[in-house]
């Protein structure tokens, strides 16, 4: 396999100074607490969890400490960790690729370690990469955004299964869930699993990656891998379940090119559903992806925002908006075209419900004649992308039949209650 040179080093975090093993300064959060990530805790311990191990890292640019130093640089500069490889998820180790893309396999210029392209890797490919790299312990450190269809948690899951099969340790450096610890939304169903939802969890899962890893390990790995993986979670300190990103003081690094701010993450559980609508862009290629939502200005207009504001949805207001997306994803007909729609303005984050808001936006958008669900020709059995995002055809068929928001939202009450009971033993905070 051809390798490329990764010029930026270990995702470009700068040279290590004399305080390489310390946790640098960071501003306290709005509640007077400085949340410390699993990486901060690992560094403070002198990498004790990894002593004597050959380590492979699954990460991207978000794997930084309180001073924005990347864990690969910290491990390499510590003299205490035998770092042998890195593995890049969707968007790549450096985070430069767009949705559905990766950076390829190469060599990290700063450390000289191989960087494997792991996006979409099968279990067999993960096992082969771990074996080729000579890994004893796999370390996962990526900032998730708390939504089932954000793919990093499935990179974690698949690599956990592979690690269990080939007898490797698995260490998760935990990070806060930037949209809090509340679960909400519909459940994935087995017939609709895919790369944007491999297993049966709720859409807004309300868990940290460490908690998810514990849940996966107890619930799914005994079946898929034949046994749990040897899992260790390095916990955050001071995080509370009702904390949002702004409450933590944890540095924000873009988890992906269209997730620029914590504001994006807050709306994403709901407006991410518009990836399943062919006639409406989710604002990719604008400065407010997933906050700017609209369709061709010849088809959509100001009435959409007016009708949404008339619903008085809690914690949110809608601004009439016009924009031209410079990235269209799977919707080339909208590229660089004038689109009309709304900007989602969260005015009270504590009251705001992103998925209920997203459902209301779909219900009102569906009233336009130009509204069309996205269908993928490569999947003739399950062609509707919205079904893969929501976990079943239920939301789509309800909206097509004229159901209003309360009917759609009420349909998942029982499965949400069941998921909340199932996840409880694996929560850490």
Coordinates of C-alpha atoms in Angstrom, one line a residue:
X1 CA 0.0 0.0 0.0
X2 CA 1.4 3.4 -1.0
X3 CA 2.1 5.7 1.9
X4 CA 1.9 9.5 2.0
X5 CA 4.1 11.8 4.1
X6 CA 2.0 13.6 6.7
X7 CA 3.7 17.0 6.6
X8 CA 1.9 18.5 9.6
X9 CA 3.4 16.0 12.1
X10 CA 1.1 14.6 14.7
X11 CA -1.8 16.7 13.6
X12 CA 0.3 19.9 14.0
X13 CA 0.4 20.6 17.7
X14 CA 3.8 22.2 18.1
X15 CA 7.0 21.1 19.6
X16 CA 7.1 19.8 23.2
X17 CA 8.6 22.0 25.9
X18 CA 10.1 21.2 29.3
X19 CA 6.5 20.8 30.7
X20 CA 5.6 18.0 28.3
X21 CA 4.3 15.8 31.0
X22 CA 2.3 18.5 32.8
X23 CA -1.2 19.7 32.0
X24 CA -1.0 23.3 30.9
X25 CA -3.3 26.1 31.9
X26 CA -6.9 26.4 30.7
X27 CA -9.7 28.7 31.6
X28 CA -12.1 27.5 34.3
X29 CA -15.6 26.9 33.0
X30 CA -18.7 29.0 33.7
X31 CA -19.5 26.9 36.8
X32 CA -16.1 27.4 38.4
X33 CA -14.9 23.9 37.5
X34 CA -12.1 23.0 35.1
X35 CA -13.1 19.7 33.5
X36 CA -10.1 17.5 32.9
X37 CA -10.2 14.9 30.1
X38 CA -8.9 11.4 30.2
X39 CA -5.8 12.6 28.3
X40 CA -5.1 15.2 30.9
X41 CA -5.4 12.6 33.6
X42 CA -3.2 10.1 31.7
X43 CA -0.5 12.8 31.2
X44 CA -0.6 13.7 34.9
X45 CA -0.1 10.1 35.9
X46 CA 3.1 9.9 33.8
X47 CA 1.3 7.6 31.3
X48 CA 1.1 4.9 34.0
X49 CA -1.8 3.1 32.2
X50 CA 0.4 2.5 29.2
X51 CA 3.7 1.5 30.9
X52 CA 5.5 -1.3 29.1
X53 CA 3.0 -1.5 26.2
X54 CA 3.4 -1.1 22.5
X55 CA 0.7 1.5 21.8
X56 CA -1.4 2.2 18.7
X57 CA -3.5 5.4 18.8
X58 CA -6.9 5.9 17.2
X59 CA -7.3 9.6 17.0
X60 CA -7.7 12.8 15.0
X61 CA -7.0 16.5 15.7
X62 CA -9.3 16.5 18.7
X63 CA -7.0 14.4 20.8
X64 CA -5.4 17.3 22.6
X65 CA -4.8 18.2 26.2
X66 CA -5.7 21.4 28.0
X67 CA -2.8 23.2 26.2
X68 CA -3.8 21.9 22.7
X69 CA -0.9 19.4 22.7
X70 CA -1.8 16.2 20.8
X71 CA -1.6 12.9 22.5
X72 CA 0.7 11.5 19.8
X73 CA 3.2 14.3 20.4
X74 CA 2.9 13.9 24.1
X75 CA 3.4 10.1 24.0
X76 CA 6.3 10.4 21.6
X77 CA 8.0 13.1 23.7
X78 CA 7.5 11.5 27.0
X79 CA 10.1 8.8 26.8
X80 CA 7.7 6.6 28.7
X81 CA 5.4 5.2 25.9
X82 CA 6.4 2.9 23.0
X83 CA 4.2 4.5 20.3
X84 CA 4.1 2.3 17.2
X85 CA 1.2 3.5 15.1
X86 CA -1.7 5.8 14.6
X87 CA -5.1 5.0 13.0
X88 CA -7.2 7.7 11.3
X89 CA -11.0 7.6 11.2
X90 CA -13.4 9.4 8.8
X91 CA -11.9 12.8 7.8
X92 CA -8.5 11.4 8.6
X93 CA -5.8 11.6 11.3
X94 CA -5.3 15.3 10.5
X95 CA -9.0 15.9 9.9
X96 CA -8.6 17.3 6.4
X97 CA -11.0 15.1 4.4
X98 CA -14.7 15.9 3.9
X99 CA -17.6 13.7 4.8
X100 CA -17.2 10.2 3.7
X101 CA -13.5 10.7 3.0
X102 CA -10.2 9.8 4.5
X103 CA -6.5 10.8 4.1
X104 CA -4.9 7.5 3.1
X105 CA -2.1 5.7 4.8
X106 CA 1.2 7.5 5.4
X107 CA 4.0 8.4 7.8
X108 CA 3.8 11.0 10.5
X109 CA 6.5 13.6 9.8
X110 CA 7.1 14.5 13.4
X111 CA 7.3 11.1 15.0
X112 CA 8.0 8.8 12.1
X113 CA 5.2 6.4 13.1
X114 CA 3.0 4.8 10.4
X115 CA -0.5 6.3 10.1
X116 CA -3.1 3.8 8.9
X117 CA -6.2 4.8 7.0
X118 CA -8.9 3.1 9.2
X119 CA -12.0 4.8 7.9
X120 CA -14.6 2.1 7.0
X121 CA -12.1 -0.6 7.8
X122 CA -13.6 -4.1 8.2
X123 CA -12.9 -6.2 11.2
X124 CA -10.4 -8.2 9.2
X125 CA -8.6 -5.0 8.2
X126 CA -8.5 -3.8 11.8
X127 CA -7.1 -7.1 12.9
X128 CA -4.4 -7.0 10.2
X129 CA -3.4 -3.4 11.0
X130 CA -3.1 -4.2 14.7
X131 CA -1.0 -7.3 13.9
X132 CA 1.2 -5.5 11.3
X133 CA 1.9 -2.6 13.7
X134 CA 2.7 -4.9 16.6
X135 CA 0.2 -3.3 18.9
X136 CA -0.2 -4.5 22.5
X137 CA -2.6 -1.7 23.6
X138 CA -5.0 0.4 21.5
X139 CA -5.7 3.9 22.8
X140 CA -8.9 5.8 21.6
X141 CA -9.0 9.5 22.0
X142 CA -11.5 11.4 19.8
X143 CA -14.0 14.1 20.6
X144 CA -17.5 12.7 19.9
X145 CA -20.6 15.0 19.6
X146 CA -23.1 12.7 21.1
X147 CA -25.1 11.5 18.1
X148 CA -25.6 8.0 16.8
X149 CA -24.9 8.9 13.1
X150 CA -21.6 10.7 13.9
X151 CA -19.2 7.9 12.9
X152 CA -16.4 8.1 15.4
X153 CA -18.2 5.9 17.9
X154 CA -18.5 3.2 15.3
X155 CA -14.7 3.4 14.6
X156 CA -14.3 2.8 18.3
X157 CA -16.8 0.0 18.3
X158 CA -15.2 -1.9 15.4
X159 CA -11.7 -1.4 16.6
X160 CA -12.8 -2.7 20.1
X161 CA -14.2 -5.9 18.5
X162 CA -11.0 -6.4 16.5
X163 CA -8.9 -5.8 19.6
X164 CA -10.9 -8.4 21.5
X165 CA -10.5 -10.9 18.7
X166 CA -6.7 -10.6 18.6
X167 CA -6.2 -10.2 22.3
X168 CA -5.2 -6.6 22.6
X169 CA -5.9 -4.2 25.5
X170 CA -8.2 -1.2 24.8
X171 CA -7.9 2.1 26.6
X172 CA -10.4 4.9 26.1
X173 CA -9.3 8.4 27.1
X174 CA -12.7 9.8 28.0
X175 CA -14.0 13.3 27.0
X176 CA -17.1 15.2 27.9
X177 CA -20.2 14.8 25.7
X178 CA -20.5 18.4 24.4
X179 CA -24.3 18.2 24.3
X180 CA -24.8 16.7 27.8
X181 CA -25.8 13.4 29.3
X182 CA -29.5 13.2 28.3
X183 CA -30.6 10.5 25.9
X184 CA -33.3 11.3 23.4
X185 CA -34.7 10.2 20.1
X186 CA -35.5 6.9 18.3
X187 CA -33.8 3.6 18.6
X188 CA -31.8 2.0 15.8
X189 CA -33.4 -1.2 14.6
X190 CA -31.4 -4.2 13.4
X191 CA -32.6 -4.2 9.8
X192 CA -31.4 -0.6 9.3
X193 CA -27.9 -0.7 10.8
X194 CA -25.2 0.8 8.7
X195 CA -22.0 2.8 8.9
X196 CA -24.0 5.6 10.5
X197 CA -25.5 3.3 13.2
X198 CA -24.0 -0.1 13.6
X199 CA -25.8 -1.2 16.7
X200 CA -29.0 -0.6 18.6
X201 CA -28.6 2.6 20.5
X202 CA -30.7 5.8 20.8
X203 CA -30.1 8.7 18.3
X204 CA -28.9 11.2 20.9
X205 CA -27.2 8.7 23.2
X206 CA -26.3 11.0 26.1
X207 CA -23.1 9.1 26.9
X208 CA -19.4 9.8 26.8
X209 CA -17.2 7.6 24.6
X210 CA -16.0 5.9 27.8
X211 CA -19.5 5.1 28.9
X212 CA -20.4 3.9 25.4
X213 CA -17.3 1.7 25.4
X214 CA -18.5 0.1 28.6
X215 CA -22.0 -0.4 27.2
X216 CA -20.7 -1.9 24.0
X217 CA -18.3 -4.2 25.8
X218 CA -21.0 -5.7 28.0
X219 CA -23.8 -5.6 25.5
X220 CA -22.5 -6.3 22.0
X221 CA -18.9 -7.6 22.1
X222 CA -19.7 -11.0 23.8
X223 CA -21.8 -11.8 20.7
X224 CA -19.7 -10.2 17.9
X225 CA -16.2 -10.9 19.3
X226 CA -17.0 -13.9 21.4
X227 CA -15.7 -12.1 24.5
X228 CA -15.4 -8.6 25.9
X229 CA -12.2 -6.7 25.2
X230 CA -9.8 -6.0 28.1
X231 CA -11.2 -2.4 28.5
X232 CA -9.8 0.4 30.6
X233 CA -11.4 3.9 30.7
X234 CA -9.4 6.8 31.9
X235 CA -12.2 9.0 33.3
X236 CA -12.7 12.7 33.0
X237 CA -12.6 14.7 36.3
X238 CA -15.3 17.2 37.3
X239 CA -17.7 16.6 34.4
X240 CA -21.4 16.6 35.2
X241 CA -24.2 15.1 33.1
X242 CA -25.9 18.5 32.5
X243 CA -22.7 20.2 31.4
X244 CA -22.6 21.4 27.8
X245 CA -19.3 22.2 26.0
X246 CA -19.4 25.8 27.2
X247 CA -19.5 24.6 30.8
X248 CA -16.4 22.5 30.7
X249 CA -13.5 24.8 29.8
X250 CA -12.2 21.9 27.6
X251 CA -10.5 23.2 24.4
X252 CA -12.7 22.8 21.3
X253 CA -11.0 21.5 18.2
X254 CA -13.2 20.8 15.1
X255 CA -14.0 17.1 15.2
X256 CA -14.7 17.3 11.4
X257 CA -14.7 20.0 8.7
X258 CA -18.4 20.7 9.1
X259 CA -18.5 20.7 12.9
X260 CA -16.7 24.0 13.6
X261 CA -18.1 25.0 17.0
X262 CA -20.0 23.6 20.0
X263 CA -23.0 25.5 18.6
X264 CA -22.9 23.2 15.6
X265 CA -22.8 20.1 17.9
X266 CA -25.8 21.4 19.8
X267 CA -28.1 21.5 16.8
X268 CA -26.6 18.5 15.0
X269 CA -28.8 15.8 16.5
X270 CA -31.8 17.4 14.9
X271 CA -30.6 19.2 11.8
X272 CA -28.4 16.3 10.9
X273 CA -31.6 14.6 9.8
X274 CA -31.6 16.9 6.7
X275 CA -28.8 14.7 5.3
X276 CA -31.8 12.5 4.6
X277 CA -33.6 15.1 2.5
X278 CA -32.6 15.3 -1.2
X279 CA -34.1 18.8 -1.8
X280 CA -32.6 20.6 1.2
X281 CA -29.0 21.3 2.2
X282 CA -27.8 21.2 5.7
X283 CA -25.5 24.2 5.1
X284 CA -22.3 22.4 4.2
X285 CA -19.7 24.8 2.8
X286 CA -21.1 27.8 4.8
X287 CA -19.8 29.3 8.0
X288 CA -22.8 27.8 9.9
X289 CA -23.2 24.2 8.8
X290 CA -26.2 22.5 10.3
X291 CA -27.4 25.8 11.6
X292 CA -28.3 27.1 8.1
X293 CA -30.9 24.8 6.5
X294 CA -32.6 25.5 3.1
X295 CA -33.6 24.4 -0.4
X296 CA -33.5 26.2 -3.7
X297 CA -34.9 29.7 -3.5
X298 CA -37.3 28.9 -6.3
X299 CA -38.9 26.1 -4.1
X300 CA -38.7 27.3 -0.5
X301 CA -39.4 30.7 1.1
X302 CA -39.9 32.8 4.3
X303 CA -43.1 30.9 5.2
X304 CA -41.0 28.0 6.5
X305 CA -39.4 30.1 9.2
X306 CA -42.6 31.9 10.0
X307 CA -44.5 28.6 10.6
X308 CA -41.6 27.3 12.8
X309 CA -41.6 30.5 14.9
X310 CA -45.3 30.2 15.3
X311 CA -44.8 26.8 17.0
X312 CA -43.0 28.5 19.9
X313 CA -40.5 25.6 20.2
X314 CA -38.6 25.9 23.5
X315 CA -35.2 27.5 23.5
X316 CA -35.0 28.2 19.7
X317 CA -35.9 30.9 17.2
X318 CA -35.6 30.8 13.4
X319 CA -34.1 33.6 11.2
X320 CA -35.1 33.8 7.6
X321 CA -31.9 33.0 5.7
X322 CA -30.5 32.9 2.2
X323 CA -27.2 31.3 1.3
X324 CA -25.2 29.4 -1.4
X325 CA -23.6 26.2 -0.1
X326 CA -20.1 25.6 -1.5
X327 CA -20.1 22.0 -0.5
X328 CA -23.1 19.8 -1.4
X329 CA -22.2 16.3 -0.2
X330 CA -24.7 14.0 -1.9
X331 CA -26.8 16.9 -3.2
X332 CA -24.9 18.3 -6.3
X333 CA -28.0 20.0 -7.6
X334 CA -27.8 22.5 -4.7
X335 CA -24.0 23.3 -5.0
X336 CA -23.4 27.1 -5.3
X337 CA -27.1 27.7 -5.8
X338 CA -29.1 30.3 -4.0
X339 CA -31.0 28.6 -1.2
X340 CA -33.8 29.9 1.0
X341 CA -34.5 28.6 4.5
X342 CA -33.7 29.3 8.1
X343 CA -30.9 29.8 10.5
X344 CA -31.5 27.9 13.7
X345 CA -30.8 30.2 16.6
X346 CA -30.5 28.5 20.0
X347 CA -31.5 31.1 22.6
X348 CA -31.8 28.9 25.7
X349 CA -29.6 25.8 25.5
X350 CA -31.1 24.3 28.7
X351 CA -34.6 24.4 27.2
X352 CA -33.7 23.5 23.6
X353 CA -34.5 20.1 22.3
X354 CA -32.6 19.5 19.1
X355 CA -34.4 16.4 17.8
X356 CA -37.9 17.7 18.5
X357 CA -36.8 20.9 16.7
X358 CA -35.5 18.8 13.8
X359 CA -38.8 16.9 13.6
X360 CA -40.8 20.2 13.5
X361 CA -38.5 21.5 10.8
X362 CA -39.1 18.3 8.7
X363 CA -42.9 18.4 9.3
X364 CA -43.1 22.0 8.0
X365 CA -40.6 21.5 5.2
X366 CA -42.6 18.5 4.0
X367 CA -45.5 20.9 3.2
X368 CA -43.5 22.3 0.2
X369 CA -44.1 20.5 -3.1
X370 CA -40.4 20.3 -3.8
X371 CA -39.7 18.4 -0.6
X372 CA -38.1 14.9 -1.4
X373 CA -36.5 12.3 0.8
X374 CA -33.0 11.3 -0.4
X375 CA -32.8 7.9 -2.0
X376 CA -29.6 6.0 -2.7
X377 CA -29.4 3.9 -5.8
X378 CA -26.7 1.7 -4.3
X379 CA -29.2 0.3 -1.7
X380 CA -32.3 -0.9 -3.4
X381 CA -33.5 -2.7 -0.3
X382 CA -33.2 0.3 2.1
X383 CA -33.0 3.3 -0.3
X384 CA -34.0 6.0 2.1
X385 CA -31.1 7.6 3.9
X386 CA -33.4 9.1 6.6
X387 CA -34.3 5.5 7.6
X388 CA -30.7 4.8 8.3
X389 CA -30.3 8.0 10.3
X390 CA -33.4 7.5 12.4
X391 CA -33.1 3.7 12.7
X392 CA -36.3 2.6 10.9
X393 CA -38.9 3.8 8.3
X394 CA -41.2 5.0 11.1
X395 CA -40.3 8.7 11.1
X396 CA -40.5 9.0 7.3
X397 CA -43.7 7.1 7.0
X398 CA -45.3 9.1 9.8
X399 CA -44.4 12.5 8.3
X400 CA -45.5 11.3 4.8
X401 CA -48.9 10.4 6.3
X402 CA -49.3 13.8 7.8
X403 CA -48.4 13.1 11.5
X404 CA -47.5 16.2 13.6
X405 CA -44.6 16.6 15.9
X406 CA -46.2 15.1 19.1
X407 CA -47.1 11.9 17.2
X408 CA -43.6 11.5 15.8
X409 CA -41.9 12.2 19.1
X410 CA -44.3 10.1 21.2
X411 CA -43.6 7.0 19.1
X412 CA -40.2 6.4 20.6
X413 CA -41.1 6.9 24.3
X414 CA -41.0 3.3 25.3
X415 CA -37.8 2.4 23.5
X416 CA -36.1 5.5 25.0
X417 CA -37.2 4.4 28.5
X418 CA -35.8 0.9 27.8
X419 CA -32.5 2.3 26.6
X420 CA -32.2 4.6 29.7
X421 CA -32.6 1.5 31.9
X422 CA -30.1 -0.5 29.9
X423 CA -27.4 2.1 29.8
X424 CA -27.6 3.0 33.5
X425 CA -25.1 0.4 34.9
X426 CA -22.4 1.7 32.5
X427 CA -22.6 5.5 33.3
X428 CA -19.6 6.9 35.0
X429 CA -20.7 10.4 35.9

